[in-house]
mmCIF file of C-alpha atoms and ligand atoms in Angstrom:
data_model
loop_
_atom_site.group_PDB
_atom_site.id
_atom_site.type_symbol
_atom_site.label_atom_id
_atom_site.label_comp_id
_atom_site.label_asym_id
_atom_site.label_seq_id
_atom_site.Cartn_x
_atom_site.Cartn_y
_atom_site.Cartn_z
ATOM 1 C CA MET A 412 -19.121 -11.001 13.444
ATOM 2 C CA THR A 413 -22.203 -12.374 11.623
ATOM 3 C CA ASP A 414 -25.891 -11.424 11.704
ATOM 4 C CA SER A 415 -28.207 -12.695 8.940
ATOM 5 C CA SER A 416 -30.140 -9.401 8.484
ATOM 6 C CA ARG A 417 -27.080 -7.373 7.502
ATOM 7 C CA HIS A 418 -24.821 -7.357 4.475
ATOM 8 C CA VAL A 419 -21.902 -9.732 5.006
ATOM 9 C CA TYR A 420 -18.438 -8.881 3.672
ATOM 10 C CA ARG A 421 -16.240 -11.947 3.216
ATOM 11 C CA ILE A 422 -12.634 -11.090 3.975
ATOM 12 C CA ALA A 423 -9.588 -13.285 3.394
ATOM 13 C CA SER A 424 -7.214 -12.585 6.266
ATOM 14 C CA ILE A 425 -3.613 -13.495 5.378
ATOM 15 C CA PRO A 426 -1.407 -12.379 8.290
ATOM 16 C CA GLY A 427 1.726 -13.858 6.649
ATOM 17 C CA ASP A 428 4.967 -13.515 8.594
ATOM 18 C CA GLY A 429 6.571 -11.778 11.568
ATOM 19 C CA ILE A 430 4.743 -8.764 12.957
ATOM 20 C CA GLY A 431 2.227 -9.157 10.118
ATOM 21 C CA ILE A 432 0.516 -11.675 12.403
ATOM 22 C CA GLU A 433 0.336 -9.266 15.362
ATOM 23 C CA VAL A 434 -0.844 -6.217 13.411
ATOM 24 C CA THR A 435 -3.458 -8.170 11.429
ATOM 25 C CA GLU A 436 -4.939 -9.416 14.709
ATOM 26 C CA ALA A 437 -5.093 -5.793 15.879
ATOM 27 C CA ALA A 438 -6.763 -4.689 12.625
ATOM 28 C CA LEU A 439 -9.379 -7.439 12.967
ATOM 29 C CA GLU A 440 -10.195 -6.188 16.484
ATOM 30 C CA VAL A 441 -10.771 -2.691 15.118
ATOM 31 C CA LEU A 442 -12.934 -4.092 12.301
ATOM 32 C CA LYS A 443 -15.065 -5.821 14.945
ATOM 33 C CA ALA A 444 -15.506 -2.489 16.713
ATOM 34 C CA ALA A 445 -16.376 -0.789 13.392
ATOM 35 C CA VAL A 446 -19.047 -3.440 12.735
ATOM 36 C CA GLN A 447 -20.463 -2.929 16.238
ATOM 37 C CA LYS A 448 -20.545 0.854 15.798
ATOM 38 C CA SER A 449 -22.144 0.776 12.359
ATOM 39 C CA GLY A 450 -24.793 -1.894 12.902
ATOM 40 C CA LYS A 451 -25.318 -1.973 9.107
ATOM 41 C CA TYR A 452 -23.040 -4.771 7.957
ATOM 42 C CA THR A 453 -21.002 -7.653 9.287
ATOM 43 C CA ILE A 454 -17.597 -9.042 8.421
ATOM 44 C CA GLU A 455 -16.801 -12.711 8.052
ATOM 45 C CA ALA A 456 -13.021 -12.984 8.202
ATOM 46 C CA THR A 457 -11.455 -16.288 7.162
ATOM 47 C CA HIS A 458 -7.903 -16.982 8.268
ATOM 48 C CA ILE A 459 -5.661 -18.152 5.411
ATOM 49 C CA PRO A 460 -2.265 -19.420 6.593
ATOM 50 C CA TRP A 461 -0.129 -18.553 3.537
ATOM 51 C CA GLY A 462 3.333 -17.386 4.506
ATOM 52 C CA THR A 463 6.737 -18.784 5.351
ATOM 53 C CA ALA A 464 5.445 -21.512 7.731
ATOM 54 C CA PHE A 465 3.114 -22.724 4.940
ATOM 55 C CA TYR A 466 6.056 -22.640 2.495
ATOM 56 C CA LYS A 467 8.196 -24.765 4.802
ATOM 57 C CA GLU A 468 5.364 -27.264 5.158
ATOM 58 C CA THR A 469 4.239 -27.458 1.518
ATOM 59 C CA GLY A 470 7.151 -26.136 -0.571
ATOM 60 C CA SER A 471 5.050 -23.190 -1.874
ATOM 61 C CA TYR A 472 4.050 -19.814 -0.487
ATOM 62 C CA LEU A 473 0.741 -20.019 -2.345
ATOM 63 C CA PRO A 474 -1.282 -23.017 -3.513
ATOM 64 C CA ASP A 475 -1.724 -23.366 -7.319
ATOM 65 C CA ASP A 476 -5.417 -22.459 -7.081
ATOM 66 C CA PHE A 477 -4.844 -19.312 -4.989
ATOM 67 C CA ARG A 478 -6.670 -17.096 -7.499
ATOM 68 C CA SER A 479 -9.870 -19.102 -7.450
ATOM 69 C CA THR A 480 -9.685 -19.349 -3.656
ATOM 70 C CA LEU A 481 -9.317 -15.570 -3.329
ATOM 71 C CA LYS A 482 -12.029 -14.834 -5.917
ATOM 72 C CA SER A 483 -14.677 -15.933 -3.441
ATOM 73 C CA TYR A 484 -13.785 -13.064 -1.081
ATOM 74 C CA ASP A 485 -14.746 -9.396 -1.231
ATOM 75 C CA ALA A 486 -11.280 -8.231 -0.151
ATOM 76 C CA ILE A 487 -7.978 -9.419 1.270
ATOM 77 C CA LEU A 488 -6.407 -8.168 4.487
ATOM 78 C CA PHE A 489 -2.700 -8.913 4.336
ATOM 79 C CA GLY A 490 -0.021 -8.605 7.024
ATOM 80 C CA ALA A 491 3.591 -8.917 5.938
ATOM 81 C CA VAL A 492 6.003 -11.238 4.207
ATOM 82 C CA GLY A 493 9.613 -12.167 4.916
ATOM 83 C CA ALA A 494 11.550 -14.431 7.248
ATOM 84 C CA PRO A 495 15.221 -14.453 8.266
ATOM 85 C CA ASP A 496 15.920 -17.926 6.872
ATOM 86 C CA VAL A 497 14.363 -17.441 3.410
ATOM 87 C CA PRO A 498 15.956 -15.014 0.921
ATOM 88 C CA ASP A 499 13.738 -11.916 0.701
ATOM 89 C CA HIS A 500 13.501 -12.047 -3.094
ATOM 90 C CA ILE A 501 11.968 -15.528 -2.812
ATOM 91 C CA SER A 502 9.404 -14.737 -0.114
ATOM 92 C CA LEU A 503 8.368 -11.446 -1.733
ATOM 93 C CA TRP A 504 8.063 -12.868 -5.248
ATOM 94 C CA GLU A 505 6.352 -16.091 -4.224
ATOM 95 C CA LEU A 506 3.702 -14.494 -2.028
ATOM 96 C CA LEU A 507 2.945 -10.812 -2.397
ATOM 97 C CA LEU A 508 4.136 -10.121 -5.941
ATOM 98 C CA LYS A 509 2.625 -13.374 -7.178
ATOM 99 C CA MET A 510 -0.793 -12.170 -6.030
ATOM 100 C CA ARG A 511 -0.453 -8.609 -7.382
ATOM 101 C CA GLY A 512 0.301 -9.493 -11.017
ATOM 102 C CA PRO A 513 -2.245 -12.187 -11.956
ATOM 103 C CA MET A 514 -4.986 -10.463 -9.973
ATOM 104 C CA GLN A 515 -4.354 -7.195 -11.854
ATOM 105 C CA LEU A 516 -3.875 -5.216 -8.654
ATOM 106 C CA TYR A 517 -2.204 -2.557 -10.749
ATOM 107 C CA ALA A 518 -3.006 0.531 -8.685
ATOM 108 C CA ASN A 519 -1.170 0.706 -5.378
ATOM 109 C CA VAL A 520 -2.518 3.577 -3.329
ATOM 110 C CA ARG A 521 -0.451 4.748 -0.378
ATOM 111 C CA PRO A 522 -1.981 7.703 1.469
ATOM 112 C CA ILE A 523 0.066 9.403 4.119
ATOM 113 C CA ARG A 524 -1.050 11.879 6.696
ATOM 114 C CA CYS A 525 0.669 13.380 9.697
ATOM 115 C CA PHE A 526 -1.140 12.591 12.950
ATOM 116 C CA THR A 527 1.614 14.025 15.156
ATOM 117 C CA LYS A 528 4.423 16.515 14.651
ATOM 118 C CA PRO A 529 6.178 16.039 11.293
ATOM 119 C CA ARG A 530 9.843 15.104 11.392
ATOM 120 C CA LEU A 531 10.735 18.216 9.471
ATOM 121 C CA ASP A 532 10.098 21.923 9.575
ATOM 122 C CA ALA A 533 6.480 21.834 8.400
ATOM 123 C CA GLU A 534 2.911 21.870 9.613
ATOM 124 C CA PRO A 535 1.036 18.548 9.932
ATOM 125 C CA ALA A 536 -1.376 19.788 7.238
ATOM 126 C CA HIS A 537 1.536 19.961 4.790
ATOM 127 C CA LEU A 538 1.851 16.192 4.939
ATOM 128 C CA ASP A 539 -1.432 14.946 3.552
ATOM 129 C CA TRP A 540 -0.428 13.151 0.391
ATOM 130 C CA LEU A 541 -1.737 10.396 -1.826
ATOM 131 C CA LEU A 542 1.006 8.361 -3.440
ATOM 132 C CA VAL A 543 -0.031 6.210 -6.401
ATOM 133 C CA ARG A 544 2.309 3.418 -7.405
ATOM 134 C CA GLU A 545 2.191 1.514 -10.701
ATOM 135 C CA ASN A 546 1.993 -1.996 -9.272
ATOM 136 C CA SER A 547 2.179 -4.430 -12.187
ATOM 137 C CA GLU A 548 5.198 -3.679 -14.369
ATOM 138 C CA GLY A 549 8.206 -1.326 -14.479
ATOM 139 C CA GLU A 550 11.185 -2.346 -12.390
ATOM 140 C CA TYR A 551 9.193 -5.220 -10.812
ATOM 141 C CA SER A 552 8.277 -6.889 -14.103
ATOM 142 C CA GLY A 553 10.183 -10.024 -13.131
ATOM 143 C CA HIS A 554 12.024 -10.069 -16.465
ATOM 144 C CA GLY A 555 15.763 -10.620 -16.359
ATOM 145 C CA GLY A 556 18.188 -13.287 -15.403
ATOM 146 C CA ARG A 557 21.721 -14.323 -14.551
ATOM 147 C CA SER A 558 24.347 -15.954 -16.695
ATOM 148 C CA HIS A 559 27.954 -17.148 -16.152
ATOM 149 C CA VAL A 560 27.073 -17.665 -12.491
ATOM 150 C CA ASP A 561 30.089 -17.505 -10.146
ATOM 151 C CA GLN A 562 32.420 -16.415 -12.960
ATOM 152 C CA ASN A 563 34.186 -13.063 -12.908
ATOM 153 C CA TRP A 564 32.177 -12.170 -16.003
ATOM 154 C CA GLU A 565 28.837 -13.040 -14.386
ATOM 155 C CA VAL A 566 25.976 -10.886 -15.668
ATOM 156 C CA ALA A 567 22.677 -10.165 -13.906
ATOM 157 C CA THR A 568 19.829 -8.140 -15.388
ATOM 158 C CA ASP A 569 16.450 -6.879 -14.232
ATOM 159 C CA THR A 570 14.554 -5.531 -17.220
ATOM 160 C CA ASN A 571 12.205 -2.608 -16.635
ATOM 161 C CA VAL A 572 9.074 -3.170 -18.692
ATOM 162 C CA TYR A 573 6.704 -0.301 -19.488
ATOM 163 C CA THR A 574 3.684 -0.656 -21.750
ATOM 164 C CA ARG A 575 1.541 2.170 -23.116
ATOM 165 C CA HIS A 576 -1.514 0.319 -21.753
ATOM 166 C CA GLY A 577 0.041 -0.094 -18.290
ATOM 167 C CA ILE A 578 1.116 3.559 -18.084
ATOM 168 C CA ARG A 579 -2.153 4.859 -19.473
ATOM 169 C CA ARG A 580 -4.284 3.014 -16.934
ATOM 170 C CA ILE A 581 -2.223 4.126 -13.919
ATOM 171 C CA MET A 582 -2.115 7.747 -15.168
ATOM 172 C CA LYS A 583 -5.891 7.722 -15.618
ATOM 173 C CA PHE A 584 -6.274 6.308 -12.105
ATOM 174 C CA ALA A 585 -3.918 8.923 -10.620
ATOM 175 C CA PHE A 586 -5.497 11.908 -12.413
ATOM 176 C CA GLU A 587 -8.939 10.679 -11.319
ATOM 177 C CA ALA A 588 -7.721 10.289 -7.727
ATOM 178 C CA ALA A 589 -6.220 13.805 -7.810
ATOM 179 C CA SER A 590 -9.449 15.248 -9.222
ATOM 180 C CA LYS A 591 -11.349 13.941 -6.162
ATOM 181 C CA ARG A 592 -9.030 15.664 -3.670
ATOM 182 C CA PRO A 593 -9.499 19.307 -2.606
ATOM 183 C CA ARG A 594 -6.253 20.579 -4.138
ATOM 184 C CA LYS A 595 -6.617 18.692 -7.451
ATOM 185 C CA HIS A 596 -2.881 18.599 -8.079
ATOM 186 C CA LEU A 597 -0.805 15.706 -9.407
ATOM 187 C CA THR A 598 2.973 15.369 -9.509
ATOM 188 C CA VAL A 599 4.238 12.842 -12.056
ATOM 189 C CA VAL A 600 7.545 11.383 -10.881
ATOM 190 C CA SER A 601 10.029 9.763 -13.238
ATOM 191 C CA LYS A 602 13.688 9.636 -14.160
ATOM 192 C CA SER A 603 13.317 10.295 -17.851
ATOM 193 C CA ASN A 604 16.614 12.161 -18.161
ATOM 194 C CA ALA A 605 18.514 8.915 -17.538
ATOM 195 C CA LEU A 606 16.026 6.183 -18.487
ATOM 196 C CA ARG A 607 15.504 7.293 -22.035
ATOM 197 C CA TYR A 608 12.970 4.759 -23.314
ATOM 198 C CA GLY A 609 10.506 3.522 -20.684
ATOM 199 C CA LEU A 610 10.338 6.707 -18.667
ATOM 200 C CA VAL A 611 10.214 8.967 -21.703
ATOM 201 C CA LEU A 612 7.110 6.975 -22.691
ATOM 202 C CA TRP A 613 5.911 7.420 -19.083
ATOM 203 C CA ASP A 614 6.167 11.220 -19.384
ATOM 204 C CA GLU A 615 4.540 11.252 -22.832
ATOM 205 C CA VAL A 616 1.535 9.231 -21.664
ATOM 206 C CA ALA A 617 1.213 11.476 -18.580
ATOM 207 C CA LYS A 618 0.987 14.513 -20.868
ATOM 208 C CA GLU A 619 -1.609 12.826 -23.097
ATOM 209 C CA THR A 620 -3.702 11.734 -20.101
ATOM 210 C CA ALA A 621 -3.593 15.208 -18.540
ATOM 211 C CA LYS A 622 -5.659 16.520 -21.482
ATOM 212 C CA ASP A 623 -8.605 14.426 -20.260
ATOM 213 C CA PHE A 624 -8.457 16.063 -16.808
ATOM 214 C CA PRO A 625 -8.550 19.835 -17.332
ATOM 215 C CA ASP A 626 -9.580 20.395 -13.691
ATOM 216 C CA VAL A 627 -6.325 18.859 -12.391
ATOM 217 C CA THR A 628 -3.127 20.911 -12.350
ATOM 218 C CA TRP A 629 0.010 18.812 -12.706
ATOM 219 C CA ASP A 630 3.764 18.993 -12.763
ATOM 220 C CA LYS A 631 6.699 16.660 -13.351
ATOM 221 C CA GLU A 632 9.581 15.854 -11.010
ATOM 222 C CA LEU A 633 12.623 13.627 -11.321
ATOM 223 C CA VAL A 634 12.621 11.097 -8.504
ATOM 224 C CA ASP A 635 15.890 12.354 -6.983
ATOM 225 C CA ALA A 636 14.596 15.936 -6.922
ATOM 226 C CA MET A 637 11.318 14.644 -5.477
ATOM 227 C CA THR A 638 13.084 13.409 -2.311
ATOM 228 C CA ILE A 639 14.364 16.960 -1.727
ATOM 229 C CA ARG A 640 10.967 18.490 -2.436
ATOM 230 C CA MET A 641 9.271 16.131 0.021
ATOM 231 C CA VAL A 642 11.599 17.327 2.779
ATOM 232 C CA GLN A 643 11.952 21.005 1.873
ATOM 233 C CA LYS A 644 8.629 21.961 0.261
ATOM 234 C CA PRO A 645 6.054 19.425 1.458
ATOM 235 C CA TRP A 646 3.215 21.923 1.016
ATOM 236 C CA THR A 647 3.712 21.836 -2.799
ATOM 237 C CA ILE A 648 2.737 18.142 -2.905
ATOM 238 C CA ASP A 649 -0.708 16.545 -3.017
ATOM 239 C CA THR A 650 -1.168 13.454 -5.235
ATOM 240 C CA VAL A 651 1.918 11.764 -6.670
ATOM 241 C CA VAL A 652 2.193 9.038 -9.303
ATOM 242 C CA GLY A 653 5.325 7.045 -10.012
ATOM 243 C CA THR A 654 6.727 3.714 -11.042
ATOM 244 C CA ASN A 655 6.731 0.543 -9.003
ATOM 245 C CA LEU A 656 10.194 1.114 -7.509
ATOM 246 C CA HIS A 657 10.056 4.903 -7.219
ATOM 247 C CA ILE A 658 6.865 4.998 -5.137
ATOM 248 C CA ASP A 659 7.980 1.989 -3.083
ATOM 249 C CA ILE A 660 10.917 4.144 -1.964
ATOM 250 C CA LEU A 661 9.143 7.514 -1.791
ATOM 251 C CA SER A 662 6.317 6.074 0.323
ATOM 252 C CA ASP A 663 8.790 4.925 2.982
ATOM 253 C CA LEU A 664 10.284 8.417 3.046
ATOM 254 C CA ALA A 665 6.792 9.929 3.274
ATOM 255 C CA ALA A 666 5.889 7.673 6.209
ATOM 256 C CA ALA A 667 9.115 8.485 8.040
ATOM 257 C CA LEU A 668 8.539 12.229 7.572
ATOM 258 C CA ALA A 669 5.000 11.848 8.888
ATOM 259 C CA GLY A 670 6.174 10.077 12.024
ATOM 260 C CA SER A 671 6.805 6.355 11.497
ATOM 261 C CA ILE A 672 6.799 3.656 8.835
ATOM 262 C CA GLY A 673 4.445 1.880 11.251
ATOM 263 C CA ILE A 674 1.479 4.093 10.336
ATOM 264 C CA ALA A 675 1.549 3.753 6.545
ATOM 265 C CA PRO A 676 -1.143 1.769 4.700
ATOM 266 C CA SER A 677 -1.105 0.331 1.206
ATOM 267 C CA ALA A 678 -4.123 -0.574 -0.946
ATOM 268 C CA ASN A 679 -3.421 -2.868 -3.904
ATOM 269 C CA LEU A 680 -6.440 -2.205 -6.092
ATOM 270 C CA ASP A 681 -7.993 -3.807 -9.127
ATOM 271 C CA PRO A 682 -9.917 -0.691 -10.214
ATOM 272 C CA GLU A 683 -11.982 -2.811 -12.621
ATOM 273 C CA ARG A 684 -13.136 -4.889 -9.631
ATOM 274 C CA GLN A 685 -12.682 -8.239 -11.358
ATOM 275 C CA ASN A 686 -10.596 -9.492 -8.410
ATOM 276 C CA PRO A 687 -10.638 -8.807 -4.686
ATOM 277 C CA SER A 688 -8.299 -5.940 -3.801
ATOM 278 C CA LEU A 689 -5.597 -6.416 -1.171
ATOM 279 C CA PHE A 690 -4.980 -4.125 1.810
ATOM 280 C CA GLU A 691 -1.800 -4.215 3.897
ATOM 281 C CA PRO A 692 0.492 -2.041 5.977
ATOM 282 C CA VAL A 693 3.482 -0.712 4.020
ATOM 283 C CA HIS A 694 5.956 -2.146 6.530
ATOM 284 C CA GLY A 695 7.414 -5.619 6.307
ATOM 285 C CA SER A 696 7.637 -8.520 8.739
ATOM 286 C CA ALA A 697 10.235 -6.867 11.089
ATOM 287 C CA PHE A 698 11.519 -10.108 12.569
ATOM 288 C CA ASP A 699 13.728 -8.158 14.975
ATOM 289 C CA ILE A 700 10.634 -7.120 16.971
ATOM 290 C CA MET A 701 8.396 -10.088 16.204
ATOM 291 C CA GLY A 702 6.725 -11.666 19.247
ATOM 292 C CA LYS A 703 7.545 -8.705 21.491
ATOM 293 C CA GLY A 704 4.050 -7.276 21.044
ATOM 294 C CA ILE A 705 5.382 -3.778 20.395
ATOM 295 C CA ALA A 706 4.674 -3.344 16.668
ATOM 296 C CA ASN A 707 2.707 -0.268 15.693
ATOM 297 C CA PRO A 708 -0.720 -1.506 14.515
ATOM 298 C CA ILE A 709 -1.797 1.785 12.881
ATOM 299 C CA GLY A 710 -0.592 0.885 9.352
ATOM 300 C CA ALA A 711 -2.657 -2.325 9.406
ATOM 301 C CA ILE A 712 -5.651 -0.563 11.000
ATOM 302 C CA TRP A 713 -5.545 2.274 8.459
ATOM 303 C CA ALA A 714 -5.313 -0.405 5.723
ATOM 304 C CA ALA A 715 -8.461 -2.021 7.168
ATOM 305 C CA ALA A 716 -10.174 1.403 7.042
ATOM 306 C CA ASN A 717 -9.158 1.725 3.379
ATOM 307 C CA MET A 718 -10.646 -1.714 2.792
ATOM 308 C CA LEU A 719 -13.968 -0.603 4.286
ATOM 309 C CA GLU A 720 -13.894 2.511 2.089
ATOM 310 C CA TRP A 721 -13.287 0.322 -0.994
ATOM 311 C CA LEU A 722 -16.235 -1.859 0.029
ATOM 312 C CA GLY A 723 -18.479 1.224 0.265
ATOM 313 C CA GLU A 724 -18.437 1.699 4.045
ATOM 314 C CA GLN A 725 -17.154 5.281 3.961
ATOM 315 C CA GLU A 726 -18.680 6.219 7.312
ATOM 316 C CA SER A 727 -16.833 3.417 9.113
ATOM 317 C CA ALA A 728 -13.598 4.228 7.285
ATOM 318 C CA ASP A 729 -13.845 7.892 8.345
ATOM 319 C CA ALA A 730 -14.655 6.882 11.925
ATOM 320 C CA ILE A 731 -11.517 4.691 12.117
ATOM 321 C CA LEU A 732 -9.347 7.484 10.711
ATOM 322 C CA ASN A 733 -10.794 9.943 13.236
ATOM 323 C CA ALA A 734 -10.104 7.456 16.045
ATOM 324 C CA ILE A 735 -6.500 7.044 14.819
ATOM 325 C CA ALA A 736 -6.048 10.829 14.730
ATOM 326 C CA HIS A 737 -7.475 11.095 18.250
ATOM 327 C CA VAL A 738 -5.225 8.448 19.864
ATOM 328 C CA CYS A 739 -2.175 9.922 18.134
ATOM 329 C CA ASN A 740 -3.046 13.334 19.505
ATOM 330 C CA GLU A 741 -3.356 11.825 23.002
ATOM 331 C CA LYS A 742 -0.089 9.875 22.573
ATOM 332 C CA LYS A 743 -1.912 6.573 23.124
ATOM 333 C CA VAL A 744 0.491 4.977 20.697
ATOM 334 C CA THR A 745 3.480 2.635 20.472
ATOM 335 C CA ALA A 746 7.085 3.626 21.200
ATOM 336 C CA ASP A 747 8.009 4.392 17.557
ATOM 337 C CA MET A 748 5.578 7.315 17.831
ATOM 338 C CA GLY A 749 6.672 8.441 21.260
ATOM 339 C CA GLY A 750 4.072 6.539 23.292
ATOM 340 C CA ASP A 751 4.389 3.674 25.723
ATOM 341 C CA LEU A 752 1.606 1.299 24.644
ATOM 342 C CA ASN A 753 2.066 -2.172 23.245
ATOM 343 C CA THR A 754 0.339 -3.375 20.051
ATOM 344 C CA LYS A 755 -2.789 -4.694 21.776
ATOM 345 C CA GLN A 756 -3.160 -1.598 23.986
ATOM 346 C CA ALA A 757 -2.721 0.741 20.999
ATOM 347 C CA ALA A 758 -5.411 -1.151 19.067
ATOM 348 C CA ALA A 759 -7.676 -1.192 22.146
ATOM 349 C CA ALA A 760 -7.314 2.604 22.454
ATOM 350 C CA ILE A 761 -8.521 2.972 18.850
ATOM 351 C CA CYS A 762 -11.464 0.587 19.480
ATOM 352 C CA GLU A 763 -12.413 2.499 22.621
ATOM 353 C CA GLN A 764 -12.349 5.818 20.787
ATOM 354 C CA LEU A 765 -14.322 4.349 17.887
ATOM 355 C CA LEU A 766 -17.084 3.101 20.165
ATOM 356 C CA LYS A 767 -17.470 6.361 22.146
HETATM 357 N N1 GGG B 2139 3.175 -5.535 4.448
HETATM 358 C C1 GGG B 2139 3.780 -5.641 3.249
HETATM 359 C C2 GGG B 2139 5.103 -6.349 3.193
HETATM 360 O O1 GGG B 2139 5.307 -7.403 3.741
HETATM 361 N N2 GGG B 2139 6.002 -5.719 2.492
HETATM 362 C C3 GGG B 2139 7.284 -6.246 2.249
HETATM 363 C C4 GGG B 2139 7.906 -5.641 1.051
HETATM 364 O O2 GGG B 2139 9.111 -5.611 0.947
HETATM 365 N N3 GGG B 2139 7.136 -5.168 0.101
HETATM 366 C C5 GGG B 2139 7.628 -4.640 -1.100
HETATM 367 C C6 GGG B 2139 6.508 -4.205 -1.947
HETATM 368 O O3 GGG B 2139 5.464 -3.824 -1.436
HETATM 369 O O4 GGG B 2139 6.651 -4.213 -3.169
#
């Protein structure tokens, strides 16, 4: 994908585990087509083998110098993590979460759009949301522990950590993101009736931050009520901000309502651009379908489009999204979306549309 007269983006490609490998390959094919169509830049993708096979070989999911290795790239394209013979909390913490924290990828942006018929009584246009997840603290702070292991009085804790700084920066990011969208509306999700310290601070900082964004209308919703609103009144939603756990859950619901978890992308951003940001599909490694070649590649391809947008290649990003919308409309998709294509064919249909 190189040509010395054009700008070269250096991408670290970490397919990881399971179907992550298949969908990352598909996303790289679409990136090649985007490069060909644009003619303005090239992409140099370097394969990095971190994942469960690497862990079994070396004893670690990531090498000690992973940060300095990744710093030399413009962005990271990630597949999925998780394997049947390694506990999920080990694989997730040792690979994905270990990259998010130290690299300050604190803003996790999960757009969702409906390319087919929504799985609820709504119009496709009602499901065009931007979910913003606080990605560095909260329920996934990593603080906690276990004592009296294997005793009847065993205790296990996971401590939710919220800092004013951490909340402030994600609120600012979310209000800014909302202000750039046509509807300019933000819903702040929490559970501050029950979690009376961290999420009360969350709500307070949201209210303070809102004063800096007079052009954005906003409202608050408890996370349990938000699940109902997403199903029953999707047209009242535009941009949503919530904690690490809340948006992790709500984004799966959003993807399912829009058609399939297989289409949903996730951008793990360092808005200060001190570190390369990481782009991945929302879905996991899905070992049950691994190797069958039937995984939906759209989540990974949409993530690659988000990566191009982050790198400043808006035209290419838009072209990929239009191609995705087109193939979905023509049912040139995988079985989870009602089509009969395999992963490679679904990606090829997007490439073909892109190059028309
Ligand atoms: N493609 C991303 C992936 O492997 N996700 C697995 C997962 O469980 N992620 C949880 C998270 O994003 O916090």
